[in-house]
Amino acid sequence: IDLFPDTSFATAKCKKKSKLVSGGFDSPDYDPSGTEEETFPFVSRRSGRRGWSVGGFNVSTSRSLDIVAYAYCKKR
């Protein structure tokens, strides 16, 4: 059984001469109340030295999945 048929991941990376300070995500379809068909994020974390990754799955049967990762960087 495929429990998460529409799963997607996104990774944002800092440039080589900068370091990751923090990260996050955005999803225009995210509804934390859970009352609508939505994109549900299940992971948002550091990925390696300079990246931030986010993963989500789409519980909607009628809309596509949109999820964006953000990396907040600082010059070294």
mmCIF file with all atom_site columns, N, CA, C and O in Angstrom, residues 1-56:
data_model
loop_
_atom_site.group_PDB
_atom_site.id
_atom_site.type_symbol
_atom_site.label_atom_id
_atom_site.label_alt_id
_atom_site.label_comp_id
_atom_site.label_asym_id
_atom_site.label_entity_id
_atom_site.label_seq_id
_atom_site.pdbx_PDB_ins_code
_atom_site.Cartn_x
_atom_site.Cartn_y
_atom_site.Cartn_z
_atom_site.occupancy
_atom_site.B_iso_or_equiv
_atom_site.pdbx_formal_charge
_atom_site.auth_seq_id
_atom_site.auth_comp_id
_atom_site.auth_asym_id
_atom_site.auth_atom_id
_atom_site.pdbx_PDB_model_num
ATOM 1   N N  . ILE A 1 1  ? 0.848   -1.182 0.000  1.00 0.00 ? 1  ILE A N  1
ATOM 2   C CA . ILE A 1 1  ? 0.000   0.000  0.000  1.00 0.00 ? 1  ILE A CA 1
ATOM 3   C C  . ILE A 1 1  ? 0.889   1.240  0.000  1.00 0.00 ? 1  ILE A C  1
ATOM 4   O O  . ILE A 1 1  ? 1.802   1.334  0.813  1.00 0.00 ? 1  ILE A O  1
ATOM 5   N N  . ASP A 1 2  ? 0.588   2.176  -0.868 1.00 0.00 ? 2  ASP A N  1
ATOM 6   C CA . ASP A 1 2  ? 1.315   3.441  -0.927 1.00 0.00 ? 2  ASP A CA 1
ATOM 7   C C  . ASP A 1 2  ? 0.549   4.466  -0.101 1.00 0.00 ? 2  ASP A C  1
ATOM 8   O O  . ASP A 1 2  ? -0.439  5.027  -0.554 1.00 0.00 ? 2  ASP A O  1
ATOM 9   N N  . LEU A 1 3  ? 1.003   4.698  1.150  1.00 0.00 ? 3  LEU A N  1
ATOM 10  C CA . LEU A 1 3  ? 0.289   5.604  2.047  1.00 0.00 ? 3  LEU A CA 1
ATOM 11  C C  . LEU A 1 3  ? 0.430   7.059  1.653  1.00 0.00 ? 3  LEU A C  1
ATOM 12  O O  . LEU A 1 3  ? -0.436  7.872  1.939  1.00 0.00 ? 3  LEU A O  1
ATOM 13  N N  . PHE A 1 4  ? 1.535   7.407  1.005  1.00 0.00 ? 4  PHE A N  1
ATOM 14  C CA . PHE A 1 4  ? 1.792   8.797  0.633  1.00 0.00 ? 4  PHE A CA 1
ATOM 15  C C  . PHE A 1 4  ? 2.079   8.879  -0.867 1.00 0.00 ? 4  PHE A C  1
ATOM 16  O O  . PHE A 1 4  ? 3.219   9.001  -1.276 1.00 0.00 ? 4  PHE A O  1
ATOM 17  N N  . PRO A 1 5  ? 1.039   8.822  -1.681 1.00 0.00 ? 5  PRO A N  1
ATOM 18  C CA . PRO A 1 5  ? 1.255   8.760  -3.114 1.00 0.00 ? 5  PRO A CA 1
ATOM 19  C C  . PRO A 1 5  ? 1.839   10.028 -3.715 1.00 0.00 ? 5  PRO A C  1
ATOM 20  O O  . PRO A 1 5  ? 2.472   9.980  -4.756 1.00 0.00 ? 5  PRO A O  1
ATOM 21  N N  . ASP A 1 6  ? 1.663   11.175 -3.093 1.00 0.00 ? 6  ASP A N  1
ATOM 22  C CA . ASP A 1 6  ? 2.166   12.426 -3.653 1.00 0.00 ? 6  ASP A CA 1
ATOM 23  C C  . ASP A 1 6  ? 3.113   13.073 -2.649 1.00 0.00 ? 6  ASP A C  1
ATOM 24  O O  . ASP A 1 6  ? 2.810   14.086 -2.039 1.00 0.00 ? 6  ASP A O  1
ATOM 25  N N  . THR A 1 7  ? 4.285   12.464 -2.465 1.00 0.00 ? 7  THR A N  1
ATOM 26  C CA . THR A 1 7  ? 5.287   12.950 -1.533 1.00 0.00 ? 7  THR A CA 1
ATOM 27  C C  . THR A 1 7  ? 6.352   13.732 -2.300 1.00 0.00 ? 7  THR A C  1
ATOM 28  O O  . THR A 1 7  ? 6.752   13.338 -3.381 1.00 0.00 ? 7  THR A O  1
ATOM 29  N N  . SER A 1 8  ? 6.800   14.849 -1.709 1.00 0.00 ? 8  SER A N  1
ATOM 30  C CA . SER A 1 8  ? 7.793   15.674 -2.370 1.00 0.00 ? 8  SER A CA 1
ATOM 31  C C  . SER A 1 8  ? 8.778   16.225 -1.356 1.00 0.00 ? 8  SER A C  1
ATOM 32  O O  . SER A 1 8  ? 8.438   16.428 -0.193 1.00 0.00 ? 8  SER A O  1
ATOM 33  N N  . PHE A 1 9  ? 10.020  16.472 -1.811 1.00 0.00 ? 9  PHE A N  1
ATOM 34  C CA . PHE A 1 9  ? 11.061  17.062 -0.978 1.00 0.00 ? 9  PHE A CA 1
ATOM 35  C C  . PHE A 1 9  ? 11.663  18.254 -1.702 1.00 0.00 ? 9  PHE A C  1
ATOM 36  O O  . PHE A 1 9  ? 11.723  18.272 -2.924 1.00 0.00 ? 9  PHE A O  1
ATOM 37  N N  . ALA A 1 10 ? 12.105  19.240 -0.937 1.00 0.00 ? 10 ALA A N  1
ATOM 38  C CA . ALA A 1 10 ? 12.800  20.405 -1.494 1.00 0.00 ? 10 ALA A CA 1
ATOM 39  C C  . ALA A 1 10 ? 13.969  20.724 -0.574 1.00 0.00 ? 10 ALA A C  1
ATOM 40  O O  . ALA A 1 10 ? 13.865  20.588 0.640  1.00 0.00 ? 10 ALA A O  1
ATOM 41  N N  . THR A 1 11 ? 15.091  21.157 -1.157 1.00 0.00 ? 11 THR A N  1
ATOM 42  C CA . THR A 1 11 ? 16.273  21.535 -0.382 1.00 0.00 ? 11 THR A CA 1
ATOM 43  C C  . THR A 1 11 ? 16.786  22.880 -0.866 1.00 0.00 ? 11 THR A C  1
ATOM 44  O O  . THR A 1 11 ? 16.918  23.094 -2.068 1.00 0.00 ? 11 THR A O  1
ATOM 45  N N  . ALA A 1 12 ? 17.047  23.767 0.076  1.00 0.00 ? 12 ALA A N  1
ATOM 46  C CA . ALA A 1 12 ? 17.667  25.065 -0.218 1.00 0.00 ? 12 ALA A CA 1
ATOM 47  C C  . ALA A 1 12 ? 19.075  25.022 0.340  1.00 0.00 ? 12 ALA A C  1
ATOM 48  O O  . ALA A 1 12 ? 19.304  24.472 1.417  1.00 0.00 ? 12 ALA A O  1
ATOM 49  N N  . LYS A 1 13 ? 20.043  25.608 -0.385 1.00 0.00 ? 13 LYS A N  1
ATOM 50  C CA . LYS A 1 13 ? 21.443  25.576 0.055  1.00 0.00 ? 13 LYS A CA 1
ATOM 51  C C  . LYS A 1 13 ? 22.040  26.973 0.091  1.00 0.00 ? 13 LYS A C  1
ATOM 52  O O  . LYS A 1 13 ? 21.732  27.811 -0.741 1.00 0.00 ? 13 LYS A O  1
ATOM 53  N N  . CYS A 1 14 ? 22.913  27.177 1.047  1.00 0.00 ? 14 CYS A N  1
ATOM 54  C CA . CYS A 1 14 ? 23.686  28.415 1.136  1.00 0.00 ? 14 CYS A CA 1
ATOM 55  C C  . CYS A 1 14 ? 24.851  28.336 0.150  1.00 0.00 ? 14 CYS A C  1
ATOM 56  O O  . CYS A 1 14 ? 25.328  27.251 -0.173 1.00 0.00 ? 14 CYS A O  1
ATOM 57  N N  . LYS A 1 15 ? 25.340  29.492 -0.274 1.00 0.00 ? 15 LYS A N  1
ATOM 58  C CA . LYS A 1 15 ? 26.501  29.536 -1.169 1.00 0.00 ? 15 LYS A CA 1
ATOM 59  C C  . LYS A 1 15 ? 27.731  29.008 -0.442 1.00 0.00 ? 15 LYS A C  1
ATOM 60  O O  . LYS A 1 15 ? 27.765  28.967 0.794  1.00 0.00 ? 15 LYS A O  1
ATOM 61  N N  . LYS A 1 16 ? 28.762  28.660 -1.190 1.00 0.00 ? 16 LYS A N  1
ATOM 62  C CA . LYS A 1 16 ? 29.962  28.035 -0.618 1.00 0.00 ? 16 LYS A CA 1
ATOM 63  C C  . LYS A 1 16 ? 30.655  28.864 0.448  1.00 0.00 ? 16 LYS A C  1
ATOM 64  O O  . LYS A 1 16 ? 31.184  28.327 1.386  1.00 0.00 ? 16 LYS A O  1
ATOM 65  N N  . LYS A 1 17 ? 30.666  30.175 0.343  1.00 0.00 ? 17 LYS A N  1
ATOM 66  C CA . LYS A 1 17 ? 31.376  30.990 1.331  1.00 0.00 ? 17 LYS A CA 1
ATOM 67  C C  . LYS A 1 17 ? 30.431  31.561 2.382  1.00 0.00 ? 17 LYS A C  1
ATOM 68  O O  . LYS A 1 17 ? 30.643  32.645 2.912  1.00 0.00 ? 17 LYS A O  1
ATOM 69  N N  . SER A 1 18 ? 29.394  30.803 2.696  1.00 0.00 ? 18 SER A N  1
ATOM 70  C CA . SER A 1 18 ? 28.456  31.214 3.743  1.00 0.00 ? 18 SER A CA 1
ATOM 71  C C  . SER A 1 18 ? 28.062  29.994 4.561  1.00 0.00 ? 18 SER A C  1
ATOM 72  O O  . SER A 1 18 ? 28.333  28.863 4.181  1.00 0.00 ? 18 SER A O  1
ATOM 73  N N  . LYS A 1 19 ? 27.454  30.244 5.704  1.00 0.00 ? 19 LYS A N  1
ATOM 74  C CA . LYS A 1 19 ? 27.035  29.131 6.546  1.00 0.00 ? 19 LYS A CA 1
ATOM 75  C C  . LYS A 1 19 ? 25.540  29.229 6.820  1.00 0.00 ? 19 LYS A C  1
ATOM 76  O O  . LYS A 1 19 ? 24.954  30.310 6.840  1.00 0.00 ? 19 LYS A O  1
ATOM 77  N N  . LEU A 1 20 ? 24.944  28.095 7.048  1.00 0.00 ? 20 LEU A N  1
ATOM 78  C CA . LEU A 1 20 ? 23.523  28.017 7.350  1.00 0.00 ? 20 LEU A CA 1
ATOM 79  C C  . LEU A 1 20 ? 23.282  28.486 8.785  1.00 0.00 ? 20 LEU A C  1
ATOM 80  O O  . LEU A 1 20 ? 23.942  28.037 9.713  1.00 0.00 ? 20 LEU A O  1
ATOM 81  N N  . VAL A 1 21 ? 22.352  29.402 8.958  1.00 0.00 ? 21 VAL A N  1
ATOM 82  C CA . VAL A 1 21 ? 21.985  29.889 10.286 1.00 0.00 ? 21 VAL A CA 1
ATOM 83  C C  . VAL A 1 21 ? 20.679  29.230 10.728 1.00 0.00 ? 21 VAL A C  1
ATOM 84  O O  . VAL A 1 21 ? 20.534  28.819 11.869 1.00 0.00 ? 21 VAL A O  1
ATOM 85  N N  . SER A 1 22 ? 19.740  29.120 9.807  1.00 0.00 ? 22 SER A N  1
ATOM 86  C CA . SER A 1 22 ? 18.430  28.552 10.109 1.00 0.00 ? 22 SER A CA 1
ATOM 87  C C  . SER A 1 22 ? 17.755  28.178 8.800  1.00 0.00 ? 22 SER A C  1
ATOM 88  O O  . SER A 1 22 ? 18.295  28.411 7.724  1.00 0.00 ? 22 SER A O  1
ATOM 89  N N  . GLY A 1 23 ? 16.576  27.623 8.885  1.00 0.00 ? 23 GLY A N  1
ATOM 90  C CA . GLY A 1 23 ? 15.834  27.270 7.693  1.00 0.00 ? 23 GLY A CA 1
ATOM 91  C C  . GLY A 1 23 ? 14.359  27.149 7.991  1.00 0.00 ? 23 GLY A C  1
ATOM 92  O O  . GLY A 1 23 ? 13.921  27.284 9.137  1.00 0.00 ? 23 GLY A O  1
ATOM 93  N N  . GLY A 1 24 ? 13.614  26.899 6.955  1.00 0.00 ? 24 GLY A N  1
ATOM 94  C CA . GLY A 1 24 ? 12.180  26.752 7.127  1.00 0.00 ? 24 GLY A CA 1
ATOM 95  C C  . GLY A 1 24 ? 11.517  26.356 5.830  1.00 0.00 ? 24 GLY A C  1
ATOM 96  O O  . GLY A 1 24 ? 12.173  25.956 4.881  1.00 0.00 ? 24 GLY A O  1
ATOM 97  N N  . PHE A 1 25 ? 10.195  26.487 5.802  1.00 0.00 ? 25 PHE A N  1
ATOM 98  C CA . PHE A 1 25 ? 9.441   26.087 4.620  1.00 0.00 ? 25 PHE A CA 1
ATOM 99  C C  . PHE A 1 25 ? 8.218   26.966 4.458  1.00 0.00 ? 25 PHE A C  1
ATOM 100 O O  . PHE A 1 25 ? 7.804   27.679 5.367  1.00 0.00 ? 25 PHE A O  1
ATOM 101 N N  . ASP A 1 26 ? 7.646   26.870 3.287  1.00 0.00 ? 26 ASP A N  1
ATOM 102 C CA . ASP A 1 26 ? 6.366   27.508 3.006  1.00 0.00 ? 26 ASP A CA 1
ATOM 103 C C  . ASP A 1 26 ? 5.585   26.569 2.115  1.00 0.00 ? 26 ASP A C  1
ATOM 104 O O  . ASP A 1 26 ? 6.159   25.865 1.288  1.00 0.00 ? 26 ASP A O  1
ATOM 105 N N  . SER A 1 27 ? 4.304   26.546 2.338  1.00 0.00 ? 27 SER A N  1
ATOM 106 C CA . SER A 1 27 ? 3.409   25.791 1.483  1.00 0.00 ? 27 SER A CA 1
ATOM 107 C C  . SER A 1 27 ? 2.103   26.553 1.411  1.00 0.00 ? 27 SER A C  1
ATOM 108 O O  . SER A 1 27 ? 1.422   26.718 2.425  1.00 0.00 ? 27 SER A O  1
ATOM 109 N N  . PRO A 1 28 ? 1.746   27.048 0.235  1.00 0.00 ? 28 PRO A N  1
ATOM 110 C CA . PRO A 1 28 ? 0.524   27.849 0.124  1.00 0.00 ? 28 PRO A CA 1
ATOM 111 C C  . PRO A 1 28 ? -0.735  27.077 0.489  1.00 0.00 ? 28 PRO A C  1
ATOM 112 O O  . PRO A 1 28 ? -1.746  27.666 0.837  1.00 0.00 ? 28 PRO A O  1
ATOM 113 N N  . ASP A 1 29 ? -0.667  25.763 0.458  1.00 0.00 ? 29 ASP A N  1
ATOM 114 C CA . ASP A 1 29 ? -1.854  24.962 0.765  1.00 0.00 ? 29 ASP A CA 1
ATOM 115 C C  . ASP A 1 29 ? -1.867  24.426 2.192  1.00 0.00 ? 29 ASP A C  1
ATOM 116 O O  . ASP A 1 29 ? -2.758  23.668 2.549  1.00 0.00 ? 29 ASP A O  1
ATOM 117 N N  . TYR A 1 30 ? -0.888  24.817 3.015  1.00 0.00 ? 30 TYR A N  1
ATOM 118 C CA . TYR A 1 30 ? -0.813  24.280 4.370  1.00 0.00 ? 30 TYR A CA 1
ATOM 119 C C  . TYR A 1 30 ? -1.872  24.895 5.269  1.00 0.00 ? 30 TYR A C  1
ATOM 120 O O  . TYR A 1 30 ? -1.994  26.098 5.384  1.00 0.00 ? 30 TYR A O  1
ATOM 121 N N  . ASP A 1 31 ? -2.662  24.040 5.900  1.00 0.00 ? 31 ASP A N  1
ATOM 122 C CA . ASP A 1 31 ? -3.717  24.458 6.822  1.00 0.00 ? 31 ASP A CA 1
ATOM 123 C C  . ASP A 1 31 ? -3.537  23.645 8.104  1.00 0.00 ? 31 ASP A C  1
ATOM 124 O O  . ASP A 1 31 ? -3.929  22.483 8.151  1.00 0.00 ? 31 ASP A O  1
ATOM 125 N N  . PRO A 1 32 ? -2.911  24.240 9.136  1.00 0.00 ? 32 PRO A N  1
ATOM 126 C CA . PRO A 1 32 ? -2.622  23.469 10.351 1.00 0.00 ? 32 PRO A CA 1
ATOM 127 C C  . PRO A 1 32 ? -3.864  22.979 11.089 1.00 0.00 ? 32 PRO A C  1
ATOM 128 O O  . PRO A 1 32 ? -3.783  22.087 11.911 1.00 0.00 ? 32 PRO A O  1
ATOM 129 N N  . SER A 1 33 ? -5.030  23.520 10.780 1.00 0.00 ? 33 SER A N  1
ATOM 130 C CA . SER A 1 33 ? -6.256  23.052 11.444 1.00 0.00 ? 33 SER A CA 1
ATOM 131 C C  . SER A 1 33 ? -6.666  21.681 10.935 1.00 0.00 ? 33 SER A C  1
ATOM 132 O O  . SER A 1 33 ? -7.416  20.965 11.589 1.00 0.00 ? 33 SER A O  1
ATOM 133 N N  . GLY A 1 34 ? -6.179  21.328 9.738  1.00 0.00 ? 34 GLY A N  1
ATOM 134 C CA . GLY A 1 34 ? -6.497  20.010 9.191  1.00 0.00 ? 34 GLY A CA 1
ATOM 135 C C  . GLY A 1 34 ? -7.903  19.896 8.657  1.00 0.00 ? 34 GLY A C  1
ATOM 136 O O  . GLY A 1 34 ? -8.397  18.795 8.431  1.00 0.00 ? 34 GLY A O  1
ATOM 137 N N  . THR A 1 35 ? -8.567  21.009 8.438  1.00 0.00 ? 35 THR A N  1
ATOM 138 C CA . THR A 1 35 ? -9.961  20.957 7.981  1.00 0.00 ? 35 THR A CA 1
ATOM 139 C C  . THR A 1 35 ? -10.096 20.984 6.469  1.00 0.00 ? 35 THR A C  1
ATOM 140 O O  . THR A 1 35 ? -11.165 20.751 5.940  1.00 0.00 ? 35 THR A O  1
ATOM 141 N N  . GLU A 1 36 ? -9.024  21.288 5.766  1.00 0.00 ? 36 GLU A N  1
ATOM 142 C CA . GLU A 1 36 ? -9.070  21.375 4.313  1.00 0.00 ? 36 GLU A CA 1
ATOM 143 C C  . GLU A 1 36 ? -8.143  20.327 3.711  1.00 0.00 ? 36 GLU A C  1
ATOM 144 O O  . GLU A 1 36 ? -7.256  19.810 4.370  1.00 0.00 ? 36 GLU A O  1
ATOM 145 N N  . GLU A 1 37 ? -8.370  20.029 2.420  1.00 0.00 ? 37 GLU A N  1
ATOM 146 C CA . GLU A 1 37 ? -7.400  19.213 1.705  1.00 0.00 ? 37 GLU A CA 1
ATOM 147 C C  . GLU A 1 37 ? -6.142  20.044 1.593  1.00 0.00 ? 37 GLU A C  1
ATOM 148 O O  . GLU A 1 37 ? -6.198  21.215 1.233  1.00 0.00 ? 37 GLU A O  1
ATOM 149 N N  . GLU A 1 38 ? -5.001  19.485 1.908  1.00 0.00 ? 38 GLU A N  1
ATOM 150 C CA . GLU A 1 38 ? -3.808  20.304 2.074  1.00 0.00 ? 38 GLU A CA 1
ATOM 151 C C  . GLU A 1 38 ? -2.518  19.557 1.810  1.00 0.00 ? 38 GLU A C  1
ATOM 152 O O  . GLU A 1 38 ? -2.504  18.344 1.686  1.00 0.00 ? 38 GLU A O  1
ATOM 153 N N  . THR A 1 39 ? -1.441  20.330 1.770  1.00 0.00 ? 39 THR A N  1
ATOM 154 C CA . THR A 1 39 ? -0.097  19.804 1.803  1.00 0.00 ? 39 THR A CA 1
ATOM 155 C C  . THR A 1 39 ? 0.292   19.696 3.273  1.00 0.00 ? 39 THR A C  1
ATOM 156 O O  . THR A 1 39 ? 0.169   20.654 4.016  1.00 0.00 ? 39 THR A O  1
ATOM 157 N N  . PHE A 1 40 ? 0.758   18.539 3.695  1.00 0.00 ? 40 PHE A N  1
ATOM 158 C CA . PHE A 1 40 ? 1.122   18.322 5.090  1.00 0.00 ? 40 PHE A CA 1
ATOM 159 C C  . PHE A 1 40 ? 2.635   18.130 5.193  1.00 0.00 ? 40 PHE A C  1
ATOM 160 O O  . PHE A 1 40 ? 3.172   17.142 4.708  1.00 0.00 ? 40 PHE A O  1
ATOM 161 N N  . PRO A 1 41 ? 3.356   19.093 5.808  1.00 0.00 ? 41 PRO A N  1
ATOM 162 C CA . PRO A 1 41 ? 4.804   18.934 5.957  1.00 0.00 ? 41 PRO A CA 1
ATOM 163 C C  . PRO A 1 41 ? 5.114   17.913 7.055  1.00 0.00 ? 41 PRO A C  1
ATOM 164 O O  . PRO A 1 41 ? 4.485   17.921 8.110  1.00 0.00 ? 41 PRO A O  1
ATOM 165 N N  . PHE A 1 42 ? 6.066   17.017 6.787  1.00 0.00 ? 42 PHE A N  1
ATOM 166 C CA . PHE A 1 42 ? 6.413   16.029 7.812  1.00 0.00 ? 42 PHE A CA 1
ATOM 167 C C  . PHE A 1 42 ? 7.867   16.103 8.247  1.00 0.00 ? 42 PHE A C  1
ATOM 168 O O  . PHE A 1 42 ? 8.246   15.430 9.203  1.00 0.00 ? 42 PHE A O  1
ATOM 169 N N  . VAL A 1 43 ? 8.684   16.929 7.579  1.00 0.00 ? 43 VAL A N  1
ATOM 170 C CA . VAL A 1 43 ? 10.064  17.110 8.018  1.00 0.00 ? 43 VAL A CA 1
ATOM 171 C C  . VAL A 1 43 ? 10.556  18.486 7.559  1.00 0.00 ? 43 VAL A C  1
ATOM 172 O O  . VAL A 1 43 ? 10.218  18.940 6.472  1.00 0.00 ? 43 VAL A O  1
ATOM 173 N N  . SER A 1 44 ? 11.286  19.154 8.427  1.00 0.00 ? 44 SER A N  1
ATOM 174 C CA . SER A 1 44 ? 11.932  20.427 8.108  1.00 0.00 ? 44 SER A CA 1
ATOM 175 C C  . SER A 1 44 ? 13.178  20.485 8.976  1.00 0.00 ? 44 SER A C  1
ATOM 176 O O  . SER A 1 44 ? 13.086  20.669 10.188 1.00 0.00 ? 44 SER A O  1
ATOM 177 N N  . ARG A 1 45 ? 14.359  20.275 8.332  1.00 0.00 ? 45 ARG A N  1
ATOM 178 C CA . ARG A 1 45 ? 15.587  20.159 9.122  1.00 0.00 ? 45 ARG A CA 1
ATOM 179 C C  . ARG A 1 45 ? 16.833  20.474 8.302  1.00 0.00 ? 45 ARG A C  1
ATOM 180 O O  . ARG A 1 45 ? 16.798  20.520 7.078  1.00 0.00 ? 45 ARG A O  1
ATOM 181 N N  . ARG A 1 46 ? 17.928  20.645 9.024  1.00 0.00 ? 46 ARG A N  1
ATOM 182 C CA . ARG A 1 46 ? 19.245  20.869 8.405  1.00 0.00 ? 46 ARG A CA 1
ATOM 183 C C  . ARG A 1 46 ? 19.575  19.668 7.526  1.00 0.00 ? 46 ARG A C  1
ATOM 184 O O  . ARG A 1 46 ? 19.282  18.519 7.871  1.00 0.00 ? 46 ARG A O  1
ATOM 185 N N  . SER A 1 47 ? 20.215  19.979 6.403  1.00 0.00 ? 47 SER A N  1
ATOM 186 C CA . SER A 1 47 ? 20.633  18.941 5.480  1.00 0.00 ? 47 SER A CA 1
ATOM 187 C C  . SER A 1 47 ? 22.094  19.200 5.114  1.00 0.00 ? 47 SER A C  1
ATOM 188 O O  . SER A 1 47 ? 22.391  20.088 4.309  1.00 0.00 ? 47 SER A O  1
ATOM 189 N N  . GLY A 1 48 ? 23.006  18.495 5.738  1.00 0.00 ? 48 GLY A N  1
ATOM 190 C CA . GLY A 1 48 ? 24.427  18.723 5.513  1.00 0.00 ? 48 GLY A CA 1
ATOM 191 C C  . GLY A 1 48 ? 24.877  20.015 6.180  1.00 0.00 ? 48 GLY A C  1
ATOM 192 O O  . GLY A 1 48 ? 24.234  20.523 7.092  1.00 0.00 ? 48 GLY A O  1
ATOM 193 N N  . ARG A 1 49 ? 25.991  20.569 5.708  1.00 0.00 ? 49 ARG A N  1
ATOM 194 C CA . ARG A 1 49 ? 26.552  21.780 6.327  1.00 0.00 ? 49 ARG A CA 1
ATOM 195 C C  . ARG A 1 49 ? 25.840  23.055 5.909  1.00 0.00 ? 49 ARG A C  1
ATOM 196 O O  . ARG A 1 49 ? 25.768  24.011 6.661  1.00 0.00 ? 49 ARG A O  1
ATOM 197 N N  . ARG A 1 50 ? 25.340  23.100 4.663  1.00 0.00 ? 50 ARG A N  1
ATOM 198 C CA . ARG A 1 50 ? 24.812  24.357 4.143  1.00 0.00 ? 50 ARG A CA 1
ATOM 199 C C  . ARG A 1 50 ? 23.376  24.274 3.651  1.00 0.00 ? 50 ARG A C  1
ATOM 200 O O  . ARG A 1 50 ? 22.895  25.185 3.013  1.00 0.00 ? 50 ARG A O  1
ATOM 201 N N  . GLY A 1 51 ? 22.671  23.201 3.934  1.00 0.00 ? 51 GLY A N  1
ATOM 202 C CA . GLY A 1 51 ? 21.333  23.044 3.373  1.00 0.00 ? 51 GLY A CA 1
ATOM 203 C C  . GLY A 1 51 ? 20.231  22.889 4.392  1.00 0.00 ? 51 GLY A C  1
ATOM 204 O O  . GLY A 1 51 ? 20.462  22.543 5.548  1.00 0.00 ? 51 GLY A O  1
ATOM 205 N N  . TRP A 1 52 ? 19.024  23.167 3.936  1.00 0.00 ? 52 TRP A N  1
ATOM 206 C CA . TRP A 1 52 ? 17.811  22.947 4.727  1.00 0.00 ? 52 TRP A CA 1
ATOM 207 C C  . TRP A 1 52 ? 16.827  22.201 3.844  1.00 0.00 ? 52 TRP A C  1
ATOM 208 O O  . TRP A 1 52 ? 16.549  22.613 2.722  1.00 0.00 ? 52 TRP A O  1
ATOM 209 N N  . SER A 1 53 ? 16.323  21.077 4.340  1.00 0.00 ? 53 SER A N  1
ATOM 210 C CA . SER A 1 53 ? 15.396  20.257 3.560  1.00 0.00 ? 53 SER A CA 1
ATOM 211 C C  . SER A 1 53 ? 14.034  20.191 4.218  1.00 0.00 ? 53 SER A C  1
ATOM 212 O O  . SER A 1 53 ? 13.917  20.225 5.449  1.00 0.00 ? 53 SER A O  1
ATOM 213 N N  . VAL A 1 54 ? 13.036  20.079 3.387  1.00 0.00 ? 54 VAL A N  1
ATOM 214 C CA . VAL A 1 54 ? 11.659  19.938 3.855  1.00 0.00 ? 54 VAL A CA 1
ATOM 215 C C  . VAL A 1 54 ? 10.975  18.886 2.988  1.00 0.00 ? 54 VAL A C  1
ATOM 216 O O  . VAL A 1 54 ? 11.284  18.743 1.806  1.00 0.00 ? 54 VAL A O  1
ATOM 217 N N  . GLY A 1 55 ? 10.117  18.132 3.619  1.00 0.00 ? 55 GLY A N  1
ATOM 218 C CA . GLY A 1 55 ? 9.343   17.126 2.892  1.00 0.00 ? 55 GLY A CA 1
ATOM 219 C C  . GLY A 1 55 ? 7.881   17.250 3.272  1.00 0.00 ? 55 GLY A C  1
ATOM 220 O O  . GLY A 1 55 ? 7.538   17.662 4.373  1.00 0.00 ? 55 GLY A O  1
ATOM 221 N N  . GLY A 1 56 ? 7.027   16.913 2.340  1.00 0.00 ? 56 GLY A N  1
ATOM 222 C CA . GLY A 1 56 ? 5.603   16.971 2.612  1.00 0.00 ? 56 GLY A CA 1
ATOM 223 C C  . GLY A 1 56 ? 4.854   16.008 1.728  1.00 0.00 ? 56 GLY A C  1
ATOM 224 O O  . GLY A 1 56 ? 5.371   15.515 0.732  1.00 0.00 ? 56 GLY A O  1
#
